């Protein structure tokens, strides 16, 4: 039973600059003196504002519509009767999904000429029909595997794309790392076998990616590794290919440094089945864990704390268009 629509938005680049410089004129002065095109910023802002206004007209379905700015997501309590619509860049869907829980999430592309829209299958003119199908219980979803980080002091954080474990200022992070999981049995091979013992490492941090995030930060890491390898005469590194619903996670240590006090033998691998990544912080201050680029919504991770990471038991549910020729599912009770 859904009785409220929550429209999640985010600030445009121009809005962020106006907040910084107080007025639109001062923001324009700053951009032009930096050699940037103010008209592009203004056009993006105008298009987004117009799209949101038009979207609210489309969503006039007899239910209250509440706008929620992206920065408020960590503190907003979504209820079981909320239907959530995210209108912005693809990253806004990722930012929203981990807070929504099992509620269906509708992604709307407010500016198809500017945004790729991989996570935004609907445009403003089609939003009314998409939301109506959800309200009627006649909709299709694509489930997305989430990652979950759980610290030894009881903190929990979910990730739609990826988790970052490291130092807040992105300086060298110091920690111990190991992978635990069930031993291979009955012909079932564990993708990431547990290391013999915790390994002390120094690096730029650890990335744990979901299938949805495999085309993001993880992809850029693979590209860097491939280019370095090719330049030095080695074989190129193939990108990690994962579907959104892939139950596995993939972890990689960024720029591991080998020294008298740090090793780099456990720097990449799959987390499949019940395997979990464990990281013990050796950072007296500055240690952090955040997800999906939202550094402000982070977990403190300082000396003596341990975090374990694995697939979350719950999944995100993104509403997708029905395939042509396929009968819609029966109404849900």
mmCIF file of N, CA, C and O in Angstrom, residues 175-265:
data_model
loop_
_atom_site.group_PDB
_atom_site.id
_atom_site.type_symbol
_atom_site.label_atom_id
_atom_site.label_comp_id
_atom_site.label_asym_id
_atom_site.label_seq_id
_atom_site.Cartn_x
_atom_site.Cartn_y
_atom_site.Cartn_z
ATOM 1 N N UNK A 175 46.753 -1.219 7.290
ATOM 2 C CA UNK A 175 45.753 -2.166 7.787
ATOM 3 C C UNK A 175 46.261 -3.592 7.600
ATOM 4 O O UNK A 175 47.289 -3.831 6.946
ATOM 5 N N UNK A 176 45.512 -4.525 8.163
ATOM 6 C CA UNK A 176 45.721 -5.952 7.893
ATOM 7 C C UNK A 176 44.502 -6.451 7.121
ATOM 8 O O UNK A 176 43.374 -6.062 7.416
ATOM 9 N N UNK A 177 44.735 -7.328 6.165
ATOM 10 C CA UNK A 177 43.666 -7.802 5.273
ATOM 11 C C UNK A 177 43.723 -9.306 5.147
ATOM 12 O O UNK A 177 44.804 -9.890 5.030
ATOM 13 N N UNK A 178 42.544 -9.931 5.129
ATOM 14 C CA UNK A 178 42.448 -11.351 4.838
ATOM 15 C C UNK A 178 41.044 -11.675 4.359
ATOM 16 O O UNK A 178 40.115 -10.899 4.538
ATOM 17 N N UNK A 179 40.900 -12.831 3.715
ATOM 18 C CA UNK A 179 39.605 -13.296 3.207
ATOM 19 C C UNK A 179 39.263 -14.596 3.902
ATOM 20 O O UNK A 179 40.087 -15.508 3.990
ATOM 21 N N UNK A 180 38.054 -14.685 4.419
ATOM 22 C CA UNK A 180 37.592 -15.917 5.060
ATOM 23 C C UNK A 180 36.388 -16.446 4.306
ATOM 24 O O UNK A 180 35.695 -15.710 3.610
ATOM 25 N N UNK A 181 36.145 -17.724 4.452
ATOM 26 C CA UNK A 181 35.003 -18.312 3.778
ATOM 27 C C UNK A 181 35.023 -19.807 3.923
ATOM 28 O O UNK A 181 35.977 -20.389 4.443
ATOM 29 N N UNK A 182 33.986 -20.479 3.444
ATOM 30 C CA UNK A 182 33.940 -21.941 3.536
ATOM 31 C C UNK A 182 35.002 -22.576 2.655
ATOM 32 O O UNK A 182 35.363 -22.046 1.604
ATOM 33 N N UNK A 183 35.527 -23.691 3.105
ATOM 34 C CA UNK A 183 36.510 -24.410 2.300
ATOM 35 C C UNK A 183 35.814 -25.073 1.113
ATOM 36 O O UNK A 183 34.656 -25.450 1.167
ATOM 37 N N UNK A 184 36.573 -25.225 0.024
ATOM 38 C CA UNK A 184 36.023 -25.877 -1.161
ATOM 39 C C UNK A 184 35.643 -27.312 -0.832
ATOM 40 O O UNK A 184 36.409 -28.046 -0.202
ATOM 41 N N UNK A 185 34.439 -27.707 -1.212
ATOM 42 C CA UNK A 185 33.995 -29.068 -0.938
ATOM 43 C C UNK A 185 32.991 -29.498 -1.991
ATOM 44 O O UNK A 185 32.325 -28.672 -2.607
ATOM 45 N N UNK A 186 32.893 -30.785 -2.190
ATOM 46 C CA UNK A 186 31.934 -31.364 -3.142
ATOM 47 C C UNK A 186 32.083 -30.740 -4.522
ATOM 48 O O UNK A 186 31.104 -30.457 -5.214
ATOM 49 N N UNK A 187 33.332 -30.507 -4.909
ATOM 50 C CA UNK A 187 33.586 -29.974 -6.240
ATOM 51 C C UNK A 187 33.264 -28.520 -6.399
ATOM 52 O O UNK A 187 33.323 -27.977 -7.489
ATOM 53 N N UNK A 188 32.915 -27.839 -5.306
ATOM 54 C CA UNK A 188 32.558 -26.429 -5.376
ATOM 55 C C UNK A 188 33.798 -25.593 -5.103
ATOM 56 O O UNK A 188 34.330 -25.593 -3.995
ATOM 57 N N UNK A 189 34.269 -24.871 -6.081
ATOM 58 C CA UNK A 189 35.508 -24.116 -5.957
ATOM 59 C C UNK A 189 35.223 -22.717 -5.410
ATOM 60 O O UNK A 189 34.369 -22.009 -5.903
ATOM 61 N N UNK A 190 35.968 -22.359 -4.376
ATOM 62 C CA UNK A 190 35.832 -21.025 -3.795
ATOM 63 C C UNK A 190 36.588 -20.031 -4.662
ATOM 64 O O UNK A 190 37.764 -20.231 -4.979
ATOM 65 N N UNK A 191 35.912 -18.959 -5.069
ATOM 66 C CA UNK A 191 36.531 -18.010 -5.995
ATOM 67 C C UNK A 191 37.701 -17.278 -5.370
ATOM 68 O O UNK A 191 38.701 -17.020 -6.029
ATOM 69 N N UNK A 192 37.601 -16.891 -4.119
ATOM 70 C CA UNK A 192 38.685 -16.192 -3.454
ATOM 71 C C UNK A 192 39.050 -16.970 -2.197
ATOM 72 O O UNK A 192 38.405 -16.864 -1.169
ATOM 73 N N UNK A 193 40.050 -17.816 -2.312
ATOM 74 C CA UNK A 193 40.433 -18.669 -1.195
ATOM 75 C C UNK A 193 41.000 -17.829 -0.059
ATOM 76 O O UNK A 193 41.673 -16.835 -0.295
ATOM 77 N N UNK A 194 40.713 -18.225 1.189
ATOM 78 C CA UNK A 194 41.229 -17.441 2.305
ATOM 79 C C UNK A 194 42.748 -17.474 2.355
ATOM 80 O O UNK A 194 43.367 -18.484 2.080
ATOM 81 N N UNK A 195 43.340 -16.359 2.685
ATOM 82 C CA UNK A 195 44.785 -16.298 2.812
ATOM 83 C C UNK A 195 45.236 -17.049 4.042
ATOM 84 O O UNK A 195 44.474 -17.298 4.974
ATOM 85 N N UNK A 196 46.510 -17.458 4.101
ATOM 86 C CA UNK A 196 47.002 -18.231 5.233
ATOM 87 C C UNK A 196 46.961 -17.453 6.537
ATOM 88 O O UNK A 196 46.833 -18.044 7.605
ATOM 89 N N UNK A 197 47.094 -16.143 6.467
ATOM 90 C CA UNK A 197 47.070 -15.311 7.671
ATOM 91 C C UNK A 197 46.815 -13.874 7.253
ATOM 92 O O UNK A 197 46.986 -13.506 6.089
ATOM 93 N N UNK A 198 46.406 -13.024 8.193
ATOM 94 C CA UNK A 198 46.232 -11.611 7.849
ATOM 95 C C UNK A 198 47.526 -11.017 7.307
ATOM 96 O O UNK A 198 48.603 -11.292 7.814
ATOM 97 N N UNK A 199 47.375 -10.213 6.260
ATOM 98 C CA UNK A 199 48.545 -9.609 5.620
ATOM 99 C C UNK A 199 48.554 -8.111 5.897
ATOM 100 O O UNK A 199 47.556 -7.422 5.676
ATOM 101 N N UNK A 200 49.684 -7.613 6.389
ATOM 102 C CA UNK A 200 49.792 -6.181 6.630
ATOM 103 C C UNK A 200 50.067 -5.476 5.309
ATOM 104 O O UNK A 200 50.964 -5.889 4.557
ATOM 105 N N UNK A 201 49.281 -4.451 5.032
ATOM 106 C CA UNK A 201 49.405 -3.752 3.752
ATOM 107 C C UNK A 201 49.447 -2.242 3.961
ATOM 108 O O UNK A 201 48.962 -1.712 4.965
ATOM 109 N N UNK A 202 50.039 -1.572 2.975
ATOM 110 C CA UNK A 202 50.010 -0.118 2.869
ATOM 111 C C UNK A 202 49.608 0.206 1.441
ATOM 112 O O UNK A 202 50.247 -0.252 0.492
ATOM 113 N N UNK A 203 48.524 0.968 1.287
ATOM 114 C CA UNK A 203 48.007 1.208 -0.062
ATOM 115 C C UNK A 203 47.187 2.484 -0.088
ATOM 116 O O UNK A 203 47.057 3.184 0.913
ATOM 117 N N UNK A 204 46.609 2.751 -1.266
ATOM 118 C CA UNK A 204 45.695 3.884 -1.407
ATOM 119 C C UNK A 204 44.271 3.514 -1.029
ATOM 120 O O UNK A 204 43.343 4.284 -1.268
ATOM 121 N N UNK A 205 44.098 2.335 -0.450
ATOM 122 C CA UNK A 205 42.780 1.908 -0.019
ATOM 123 C C UNK A 205 42.283 0.700 -0.785
ATOM 124 O O UNK A 205 42.875 0.275 -1.787
ATOM 125 N N UNK A 206 41.200 0.142 -0.323
ATOM 126 C CA UNK A 206 40.618 -1.067 -0.895
ATOM 127 C C UNK A 206 39.253 -0.728 -1.488
ATOM 128 O O UNK A 206 38.448 -0.039 -0.861
ATOM 129 N N UNK A 207 39.011 -1.211 -2.699
ATOM 130 C CA UNK A 207 37.723 -1.055 -3.369
ATOM 131 C C UNK A 207 37.028 -2.408 -3.413
ATOM 132 O O UNK A 207 37.632 -3.406 -3.813
ATOM 133 N N UNK A 208 35.765 -2.457 -3.012
ATOM 134 C CA UNK A 208 34.959 -3.666 -3.137
ATOM 135 C C UNK A 208 33.773 -3.315 -4.025
ATOM 136 O O UNK A 208 32.928 -2.501 -3.658
ATOM 137 N N UNK A 209 33.709 -3.933 -5.194
ATOM 138 C CA UNK A 209 32.724 -3.546 -6.206
ATOM 139 C C UNK A 209 31.607 -4.567 -6.350
ATOM 140 O O UNK A 209 31.817 -5.781 -6.250
ATOM 141 N N UNK A 210 30.408 -4.059 -6.613
ATOM 142 C CA UNK A 210 29.264 -4.892 -6.988
ATOM 143 C C UNK A 210 29.228 -5.018 -8.513
ATOM 144 O O UNK A 210 30.031 -4.402 -9.226
ATOM 145 N N UNK A 211 28.261 -5.787 -9.002
ATOM 146 C CA UNK A 211 28.094 -5.870 -10.447
ATOM 147 C C UNK A 211 27.724 -4.535 -11.056
ATOM 148 O O UNK A 211 28.211 -4.158 -12.122
ATOM 149 N N UNK A 212 26.856 -3.784 -10.362
ATOM 150 C CA UNK A 212 26.462 -2.475 -10.875
ATOM 151 C C UNK A 212 27.643 -1.524 -10.929
ATOM 152 O O UNK A 212 27.713 -0.645 -11.788
ATOM 153 N N UNK A 213 28.594 -1.686 -10.000
ATOM 154 C CA UNK A 213 29.744 -0.795 -9.961
ATOM 155 C C UNK A 213 30.909 -1.240 -10.816
ATOM 156 O O UNK A 213 31.916 -0.527 -10.913
ATOM 157 N N UNK A 214 30.786 -2.401 -11.466
ATOM 158 C CA UNK A 214 31.921 -2.923 -12.231
ATOM 159 C C UNK A 214 32.262 -2.074 -13.446
ATOM 160 O O UNK A 214 33.364 -2.184 -13.989
ATOM 161 N N UNK A 215 31.325 -1.227 -13.885
ATOM 162 C CA UNK A 215 31.611 -0.333 -15.008
ATOM 163 C C UNK A 215 32.040 1.051 -14.531
ATOM 164 O O UNK A 215 32.216 1.952 -15.347
ATOM 165 N N UNK A 216 32.215 1.223 -13.220
ATOM 166 C CA UNK A 216 32.598 2.515 -12.667
ATOM 167 C C UNK A 216 34.035 2.538 -12.195
ATOM 168 O O UNK A 216 34.971 2.388 -12.975
ATOM 169 N N UNK A 217 34.214 2.713 -10.888
ATOM 170 C CA UNK A 217 35.548 2.835 -10.299
ATOM 171 C C UNK A 217 36.402 1.609 -10.615
ATOM 172 O O UNK A 217 37.579 1.718 -10.972
ATOM 173 N N UNK A 218 35.831 0.413 -10.509
ATOM 174 C CA UNK A 218 36.570 -0.808 -10.809
ATOM 175 C C UNK A 218 37.053 -0.816 -12.253
ATOM 176 O O UNK A 218 38.176 -1.242 -12.551
ATOM 177 N N UNK A 219 36.217 -0.343 -13.162
ATOM 178 C CA UNK A 219 36.603 -0.279 -14.569
ATOM 179 C C UNK A 219 37.809 0.625 -14.770
ATOM 180 O O UNK A 219 38.719 0.301 -15.550
ATOM 181 N N UNK A 220 37.854 1.755 -14.068
ATOM 182 C CA UNK A 220 38.985 2.668 -14.222
ATOM 183 C C UNK A 220 40.271 2.051 -13.680
ATOM 184 O O UNK A 220 41.356 2.266 -14.219
ATOM 185 N N UNK A 221 40.153 1.259 -12.600
ATOM 186 C CA UNK A 221 41.325 0.577 -12.058
ATOM 187 C C UNK A 221 41.850 -0.448 -13.067
ATOM 188 O O UNK A 221 43.058 -0.559 -13.291
ATOM 189 N N UNK A 222 40.951 -1.200 -13.689
ATOM 190 C CA UNK A 222 41.358 -2.177 -14.703
ATOM 191 C C UNK A 222 42.012 -1.487 -15.899
ATOM 192 O O UNK A 222 42.988 -1.991 -16.466
ATOM 193 N N UNK A 223 41.460 -0.330 -16.291
ATOM 194 C CA UNK A 223 42.042 0.413 -17.408
ATOM 195 C C UNK A 223 43.456 0.859 -17.079
ATOM 196 O O UNK A 223 44.371 0.748 -17.912
ATOM 197 N N UNK A 224 43.679 1.366 -15.874
ATOM 198 C CA UNK A 224 45.020 1.789 -15.461
ATOM 199 C C UNK A 224 45.982 0.608 -15.477
ATOM 200 O O UNK A 224 47.098 0.695 -16.031
ATOM 201 N N UNK A 225 45.556 -0.527 -14.886
ATOM 202 C CA UNK A 225 46.416 -1.705 -14.847
ATOM 203 C C UNK A 225 46.736 -2.198 -16.252
ATOM 204 O O UNK A 225 47.870 -2.603 -16.553
ATOM 205 N N UNK A 226 45.744 -2.144 -17.144
ATOM 206 C CA UNK A 226 45.949 -2.596 -18.516
ATOM 207 C C UNK A 226 46.949 -1.713 -19.258
ATOM 208 O O UNK A 226 47.844 -2.200 -19.959
ATOM 209 N N UNK A 227 46.823 -0.400 -19.090
ATOM 210 C CA UNK A 227 47.709 0.519 -19.777
ATOM 211 C C UNK A 227 49.138 0.415 -19.257
ATOM 212 O O UNK A 227 50.108 0.461 -20.040
ATOM 213 N N UNK A 228 49.310 0.269 -17.958
ATOM 214 C CA UNK A 228 50.652 0.107 -17.389
ATOM 215 C C UNK A 228 51.267 -1.193 -17.890
ATOM 216 O O UNK A 228 52.433 -1.236 -18.304
ATOM 217 N N UNK A 229 50.466 -2.282 -17.857
ATOM 218 C CA UNK A 229 50.970 -3.559 -18.327
ATOM 219 C C UNK A 229 51.365 -3.532 -19.791
ATOM 220 O O UNK A 229 52.422 -4.037 -20.186
ATOM 221 N N UNK A 230 50.517 -2.908 -20.633
ATOM 222 C CA UNK A 230 50.812 -2.824 -22.065
ATOM 223 C C UNK A 230 52.061 -1.984 -22.320
ATOM 224 O O UNK A 230 52.888 -2.320 -23.178
ATOM 225 N N UNK A 231 52.224 -0.906 -21.576
ATOM 226 C CA UNK A 231 53.390 -0.030 -21.757
ATOM 227 C C UNK A 231 54.682 -0.758 -21.422
ATOM 228 O O UNK A 231 55.720 -0.531 -22.055
ATOM 229 N N UNK A 232 54.615 -1.670 -20.448
ATOM 230 C CA UNK A 232 55.802 -2.408 -20.034
ATOM 231 C C UNK A 232 55.959 -3.726 -20.776
ATOM 232 O O UNK A 232 56.803 -4.557 -20.424
ATOM 233 N N UNK A 233 55.141 -3.932 -21.798
ATOM 234 C CA UNK A 233 55.285 -5.109 -22.632
ATOM 235 C C UNK A 233 54.499 -6.319 -22.178
ATOM 236 O O UNK A 233 54.668 -7.414 -22.718
ATOM 237 N N UNK A 234 53.620 -6.158 -21.220
ATOM 238 C CA UNK A 234 52.828 -7.275 -20.744
ATOM 239 C C UNK A 234 51.502 -7.397 -21.462
ATOM 240 O O UNK A 234 51.218 -6.671 -22.425
ATOM 241 N N UNK A 235 50.682 -8.300 -20.998
ATOM 242 C CA UNK A 235 49.369 -8.513 -21.588
ATOM 243 C C UNK A 235 48.365 -7.510 -21.028
ATOM 244 O O UNK A 235 48.409 -7.166 -19.847
ATOM 245 N N UNK A 236 47.450 -7.026 -21.862
ATOM 246 C CA UNK A 236 46.428 -6.105 -21.360
ATOM 247 C C UNK A 236 45.511 -6.802 -20.367
ATOM 248 O O UNK A 236 45.317 -8.023 -20.426
ATOM 249 N N UNK A 237 44.960 -6.035 -19.441
ATOM 250 C CA UNK A 237 44.058 -6.566 -18.423
ATOM 251 C C UNK A 237 42.619 -6.439 -18.908
ATOM 252 O O UNK A 237 42.178 -5.343 -19.267
ATOM 253 N N UNK A 238 41.918 -7.543 -18.948
ATOM 254 C CA UNK A 238 40.516 -7.509 -19.371
ATOM 255 C C UNK A 238 39.668 -6.882 -18.271
ATOM 256 O O UNK A 238 39.929 -7.080 -17.079
ATOM 257 N N UNK A 239 38.658 -6.102 -18.639
ATOM 258 C CA UNK A 239 37.772 -5.529 -17.620
ATOM 259 C C UNK A 239 36.992 -6.629 -16.912
ATOM 260 O O UNK A 239 36.738 -7.694 -17.473
ATOM 261 N N UNK A 240 36.621 -6.377 -15.675
ATOM 262 C CA UNK A 240 35.808 -7.318 -14.911
ATOM 263 C C UNK A 240 34.356 -7.179 -15.361
ATOM 264 O O UNK A 240 33.779 -6.100 -15.295
ATOM 265 N N UNK A 241 33.791 -8.269 -15.840
ATOM 266 C CA UNK A 241 32.423 -8.240 -16.361
ATOM 267 C C UNK A 241 31.483 -8.892 -15.356
ATOM 268 O O UNK A 241 31.635 -10.071 -15.014
ATOM 269 N N UNK A 242 30.521 -8.116 -14.867
ATOM 270 C CA UNK A 242 29.568 -8.618 -13.882
ATOM 271 C C UNK A 242 28.177 -8.066 -14.187
ATOM 272 O O UNK A 242 28.041 -6.886 -14.517
ATOM 273 N N UNK A 243 27.178 -8.905 -14.071
ATOM 274 C CA UNK A 243 25.793 -8.447 -14.207
ATOM 275 C C UNK A 243 25.358 -7.792 -12.905
ATOM 276 O O UNK A 243 25.940 -8.022 -11.843
ATOM 277 N N UNK A 244 24.326 -6.954 -12.987
ATOM 278 C CA UNK A 244 23.837 -6.270 -11.793
ATOM 279 C C UNK A 244 23.422 -7.260 -10.704
ATOM 280 O O UNK A 244 23.613 -7.003 -9.521
ATOM 281 N N UNK A 245 22.857 -8.389 -11.104
ATOM 282 C CA UNK A 245 22.355 -9.349 -10.126
ATOM 283 C C UNK A 245 23.408 -10.378 -9.731
ATOM 284 O O UNK A 245 23.113 -11.307 -8.970
ATOM 285 N N UNK A 246 24.635 -10.249 -10.226
ATOM 286 C CA UNK A 246 25.708 -11.190 -9.886
ATOM 287 C C UNK A 246 25.836 -11.251 -8.362
ATOM 288 O O UNK A 246 26.029 -10.218 -7.710
ATOM 289 N N UNK A 247 25.739 -12.411 -7.755
ATOM 290 C CA UNK A 247 25.783 -12.499 -6.292
ATOM 291 C C UNK A 247 27.174 -12.278 -5.708
ATOM 292 O O UNK A 247 27.320 -12.158 -4.492
ATOM 293 N N UNK A 248 28.191 -12.208 -6.563
ATOM 294 C CA UNK A 248 29.560 -12.028 -6.079
ATOM 295 C C UNK A 248 29.929 -10.553 -5.969
ATOM 296 O O UNK A 248 29.303 -9.691 -6.565
ATOM 297 N N UNK A 249 30.984 -10.309 -5.216
ATOM 298 C CA UNK A 249 31.639 -9.014 -5.179
ATOM 299 C C UNK A 249 33.082 -9.204 -5.648
ATOM 300 O O UNK A 249 33.602 -10.323 -5.649
ATOM 301 N N UNK A 250 33.709 -8.120 -6.047
ATOM 302 C CA UNK A 250 35.100 -8.170 -6.494
ATOM 303 C C UNK A 250 35.885 -7.114 -5.730
ATOM 304 O O UNK A 250 35.483 -5.944 -5.685
ATOM 305 N N UNK A 251 37.004 -7.524 -5.103
ATOM 306 C CA UNK A 251 37.797 -6.547 -4.362
ATOM 307 C C UNK A 251 39.167 -6.366 -5.009
ATOM 308 O O UNK A 251 39.717 -7.277 -5.635
ATOM 309 N N UNK A 252 39.700 -5.167 -4.869
ATOM 310 C CA UNK A 252 41.030 -4.866 -5.392
ATOM 311 C C UNK A 252 41.677 -3.830 -4.484
ATOM 312 O O UNK A 252 41.020 -2.892 -4.012
ATOM 313 N N UNK A 253 42.958 -4.023 -4.220
ATOM 314 C CA UNK A 253 43.738 -3.082 -3.419
ATOM 315 C C UNK A 253 44.377 -2.072 -4.365
ATOM 316 O O UNK A 253 45.041 -2.435 -5.335
ATOM 317 N N UNK A 254 44.164 -0.795 -4.094
ATOM 318 C CA UNK A 254 44.689 0.265 -4.952
ATOM 319 C C UNK A 254 46.146 0.576 -4.589
ATOM 320 O O UNK A 254 46.452 0.843 -3.439
ATOM 321 N N UNK A 255 47.019 0.508 -5.574
ATOM 322 C CA UNK A 255 48.418 0.911 -5.437
ATOM 323 C C UNK A 255 49.074 0.335 -4.184
ATOM 324 O O UNK A 255 49.590 1.065 -3.337
ATOM 325 N N UNK A 256 49.088 -0.996 -4.033
ATOM 326 C CA UNK A 256 49.715 -1.588 -2.855
ATOM 327 C C UNK A 256 51.227 -1.345 -2.877
ATOM 328 O O UNK A 256 51.877 -1.427 -3.923
ATOM 329 N N UNK A 257 51.784 -1.035 -1.702
ATOM 330 C CA UNK A 257 53.201 -0.712 -1.586
ATOM 331 C C UNK A 257 53.905 -1.828 -0.812
ATOM 332 O O UNK A 257 53.499 -2.170 0.308
ATOM 333 N N UNK A 258 54.937 -2.403 -1.409
ATOM 334 C CA UNK A 258 55.704 -3.475 -0.776
ATOM 335 C C UNK A 258 56.920 -2.866 -0.082
ATOM 336 O O UNK A 258 57.683 -2.115 -0.689
ATOM 337 N N UNK A 259 57.073 -3.168 1.187
ATOM 338 C CA UNK A 259 58.200 -2.647 1.966
ATOM 339 C C UNK A 259 58.593 -3.670 3.015
ATOM 340 O O UNK A 259 58.056 -4.788 3.048
ATOM 341 N N UNK A 260 59.481 -3.281 3.899
ATOM 342 C CA UNK A 260 59.906 -4.174 4.967
ATOM 343 C C UNK A 260 58.734 -4.516 5.895
ATOM 344 O O UNK A 260 58.707 -5.567 6.533
ATOM 345 N N UNK A 261 57.750 -3.624 5.947
ATOM 346 C CA UNK A 261 56.635 -3.802 6.873
ATOM 347 C C UNK A 261 55.291 -4.032 6.190
ATOM 348 O O UNK A 261 54.274 -4.116 6.871
ATOM 349 N N UNK A 262 55.251 -4.109 4.868
ATOM 350 C CA UNK A 262 53.977 -4.309 4.169
ATOM 351 C C UNK A 262 54.159 -5.259 2.993
ATOM 352 O O UNK A 262 55.205 -5.251 2.331
ATOM 353 N N UNK A 263 53.122 -6.058 2.749
ATOM 354 C CA UNK A 263 53.164 -7.045 1.663
ATOM 355 C C UNK A 263 52.051 -6.754 0.659
ATOM 356 O O UNK A 263 51.203 -5.888 0.881
ATOM 357 N N UNK A 264 52.056 -7.519 -0.422
ATOM 358 C CA UNK A 264 51.033 -7.327 -1.462
ATOM 359 C C UNK A 264 50.809 -8.632 -2.212
ATOM 360 O O UNK A 264 50.994 -8.722 -3.425
ATOM 361 N N UNK A 265 50.385 -9.659 -1.485
ATOM 362 C CA UNK A 265 50.062 -10.926 -2.135
ATOM 363 C C UNK A 265 48.558 -11.164 -2.219
ATOM 364 O O UNK A 265 48.098 -11.923 -3.063
#
